[in-house]
C-alpha atoms as one frame of an Amber mdcrd trajectory, in Angstrom:
protein
  33.011 -72.814  16.617  32.456 -69.337  15.217  35.616 -67.201  15.280  34.896
 -63.489  15.576  37.359 -60.596  15.460  36.685 -57.077  16.733  39.000 -54.262
  15.673  38.568 -50.794  17.170  41.194 -48.392  18.504  38.769 -47.017  21.113
  39.105 -49.187  24.226  35.592 -48.423  25.462  33.964 -49.129  22.109  35.996
 -52.314  21.714  34.930 -53.628  25.114  31.299 -52.718  24.436  31.230 -54.538
  21.104  32.925 -57.600  22.598  30.344 -57.658  25.388  27.506 -57.475  22.856
  29.000 -60.320  20.862  29.326 -62.490  23.955  25.710 -61.708  24.777  24.737
 -62.662  21.219  26.546 -65.999  21.481  24.977 -66.656  24.890  21.487 -66.324
  23.391  22.376 -68.808  20.659  23.864 -71.731  22.596  23.844 -74.049  19.603
  26.186 -71.733  17.741  29.244 -71.446  19.955  31.959 -68.918  19.357  35.119
 -67.143  20.397  35.712 -63.383  20.331  39.170 -61.875  19.794  39.843 -58.138
  20.185  42.403 -55.996  18.348  43.289 -52.337  18.769  44.454 -51.689  15.188
  44.441 -53.150  11.709  48.036 -54.335  11.800  47.369 -56.411  14.916  44.271
 -57.938  13.332  46.159 -58.897  10.176  48.872 -60.541  12.249  46.266 -62.554
  14.128  44.202 -63.424  11.058  46.380 -66.397  10.122  44.200 -68.592  12.319
  41.210 -67.527  10.231  38.104 -65.624  11.298  34.500 -66.170  10.277  33.298
 -62.671  11.171  35.249 -59.423  11.461  33.679 -56.314  12.984  35.815 -53.329
  12.012  35.860 -49.678  12.956  36.618 -47.360  10.042  38.734 -44.535  11.461
  41.799 -46.008  13.151  45.459 -44.951  13.290  47.711 -46.711  10.801  45.529
 -48.852   8.550  41.934 -47.687   8.540  39.063 -50.153   8.393  38.807 -50.127
   4.598  42.545 -50.712   4.155  42.428 -53.482   6.744  39.506 -55.137   4.946
  41.328 -54.989   1.619  44.426 -56.501   3.215  42.319 -59.326   4.672  40.937
 -60.074   1.209  44.446 -59.981  -0.240  45.394 -62.635   2.315  42.573 -64.788
   0.990  40.206 -64.253   3.927  36.580 -65.096   3.069  35.214 -63.839   6.385
  32.051 -61.767   6.578  33.089 -58.161   7.300  30.763 -55.848   9.199  31.779
 -52.204   9.464  30.803 -50.177  12.510  31.221 -46.438  12.011  29.934 -43.157
  13.409  29.524 -41.907   9.827  28.242 -43.312   6.557  31.050 -41.479   4.731
  32.882 -44.679   3.814  29.859 -46.825   2.960  30.616 -46.830  -0.773  34.237
 -47.806  -0.092  32.999 -50.873   1.767  31.744 -52.295  -1.533  35.314 -52.661
  -2.738  36.029 -54.835   0.290  32.950 -56.975  -0.270  31.630 -56.097   3.175
  28.498 -57.840   4.373  27.064 -54.823   6.180  27.830 -51.230   7.148  26.277
 -50.295  10.482  26.247 -46.673  11.642  26.850 -45.963  15.346  25.033 -45.717
  17.631  23.162 -48.839  16.672  20.381 -50.786  18.304  21.451 -54.078  19.905
  18.675 -56.008  18.201  19.707 -54.520  14.867  23.254 -55.797  15.409  21.958
 -59.221  16.412  19.783 -59.348  13.281  22.775 -58.491  11.085  24.852 -61.156
  12.852  22.140 -63.767  12.279  22.103 -62.963   8.573  25.891 -63.075   8.372
  26.000 -66.464  10.109  23.291 -67.814   7.794  25.247 -66.608   4.773  28.449
 -68.175   6.074  26.695 -71.487   6.504  25.210 -71.331   3.016  28.413 -70.304
   1.281  30.669 -72.758   3.044  28.593 -75.893   2.725  27.404 -75.781  -0.882
  29.356 -78.202  -3.027  29.530 -79.840  -6.440  30.470 -83.393  -7.287  33.015
 -83.814 -10.091  33.772 -87.047 -11.912  37.530 -87.404 -12.322  39.704 -90.223
 -13.641  40.460 -91.119 -10.026  36.799 -91.240  -9.043  34.187 -88.896  -7.625
  35.498 -85.677  -6.091  33.351 -83.379  -3.927  34.391 -79.728  -3.963  33.037
 -76.877  -1.865  32.014 -73.997  -4.094  33.721 -71.495  -1.830  37.063 -73.209
  -2.505  36.843 -72.959  -6.306  38.641 -69.882  -7.639  37.839 -70.553 -11.286
  37.267 -73.306 -13.809  38.563 -73.461 -17.356  38.244 -75.687 -20.359  41.462
 -77.601 -20.858  41.324 -79.708 -23.993  38.310 -81.959 -23.543  38.193 -81.638
 -19.759  37.394 -78.987 -17.166  40.135 -77.949 -14.789  38.939 -76.601 -11.452
  41.467 -74.281  -9.806  40.815 -74.543  -6.070  42.356 -73.096  -2.940  43.976
 -76.483  -2.271  45.111 -77.281  -5.824  43.735 -78.115  -9.259  41.314 -80.914
 -10.138  40.658 -82.171 -13.683  37.353 -83.669 -14.697  36.893 -86.692 -16.871
  36.636 -86.086 -20.606  33.509 -84.053 -21.265  31.271 -84.759 -24.258  28.993
 -81.780 -23.747  29.526 -78.026 -24.223  31.652 -76.320 -21.561  28.755 -74.168
 -20.400  26.645 -77.237 -19.786  29.494 -78.973 -17.944  29.854 -76.070 -15.502
  26.115 -75.448 -15.117  26.235 -76.423 -11.384  28.665 -73.540 -10.841  26.672
 -71.055 -12.896  23.568 -71.875 -10.858  25.297 -70.066  -7.973  25.469 -66.245
  -8.141  29.138 -66.267  -7.162  30.158 -67.673 -10.529  30.297 -65.918 -13.872
  30.902 -67.316 -17.355  33.639 -65.269 -18.986  33.987 -65.998 -22.680  33.539
 -69.545 -23.852  36.115 -71.273 -21.659  36.284 -69.683 -18.201  34.063 -69.478
 -15.124  35.319 -67.272 -12.294  34.219 -67.081  -8.667  33.583 -63.422  -7.816
  34.473 -64.077  -4.184  38.077 -64.780  -5.126  38.421 -61.813  -7.498  40.073
 -58.817  -5.843  40.129 -56.541  -8.879  39.876 -56.234 -12.638  42.692 -54.395
 -14.404  42.438 -54.110 -18.153  42.176 -57.604 -19.571  43.060 -59.395 -16.327
  41.105 -60.565 -13.270  43.208 -60.370 -10.100  42.673 -63.248  -7.686  43.143
 -63.408  -3.934  46.158 -65.718  -4.168  48.077 -63.143  -6.225  47.522 -64.882
  -9.556  45.765 -63.403 -12.581  43.417 -64.763 -15.218  43.545 -63.259 -18.701
  40.044 -62.303 -19.769  38.837 -62.519 -23.372  39.001 -59.058 -24.944  35.304
 -59.046 -25.739  34.316 -60.196 -22.239  36.510 -58.069 -19.928  34.216 -55.018
 -19.714  31.105 -57.125 -19.085  32.920 -59.163 -16.465  34.070 -56.044 -14.606
  30.502 -54.712 -14.523  29.161 -58.079 -13.348  31.810 -58.293 -10.618  30.896
 -54.837  -9.302  27.182 -55.615  -9.507  27.683 -58.849  -7.561  29.152 -57.035
  -4.560  26.514 -54.328  -4.694  23.736 -56.902  -4.676  25.339 -59.403  -2.285
  26.491 -56.813   0.267  23.341 -55.216   1.727  25.381 -52.552   3.510  23.761
 -49.290   2.440
């Protein structure tokens, strides 16, 4: 069941977008979905605890605007695909900071919206079902890549810091980079120094020598790697978010 949120302070626009989404779901019966409507960013954030897969946000709204709402969603740990709908492309660059999937300028063609939705759904499916298998002392552990915030070398093992806790691998007898190769094969992950691999999707900012994560924690970056990591993080969102 696909959970979709629409946030627009204009009642007419909100109803129109909801109707288009219901039409989209009706033409894709195998998908299934539920559409929830919100009139402002604060209301959306309050309702986001249940988790949304897609969020379609207006930009100019009273109170929190669409960019601020998107940033707040990320700060809550939301990994939803965000699609901005705006009458102007003025805020397109700001959408990169949110990690938006797309920035669609109104008025838009219905088929264009449906095409963007198809791509967003495909990306959700890809991101949420890819996994790695880790050998631990307790046995084999399968972890979804989207749930891994970062991995670090800890003694002679790899510790995977996940959204539901930490998992330690068995003793490794190969270089760290080789041990985490399955992560590095995915564009979301970046080797930072000799002992850390971070998931860009869970990084909300880079301040000085620290990467800020979506759970409020920080990871100290090696002095020689911080600048390169910040550039790679920004490049990831530019390349992964085909919004402009």
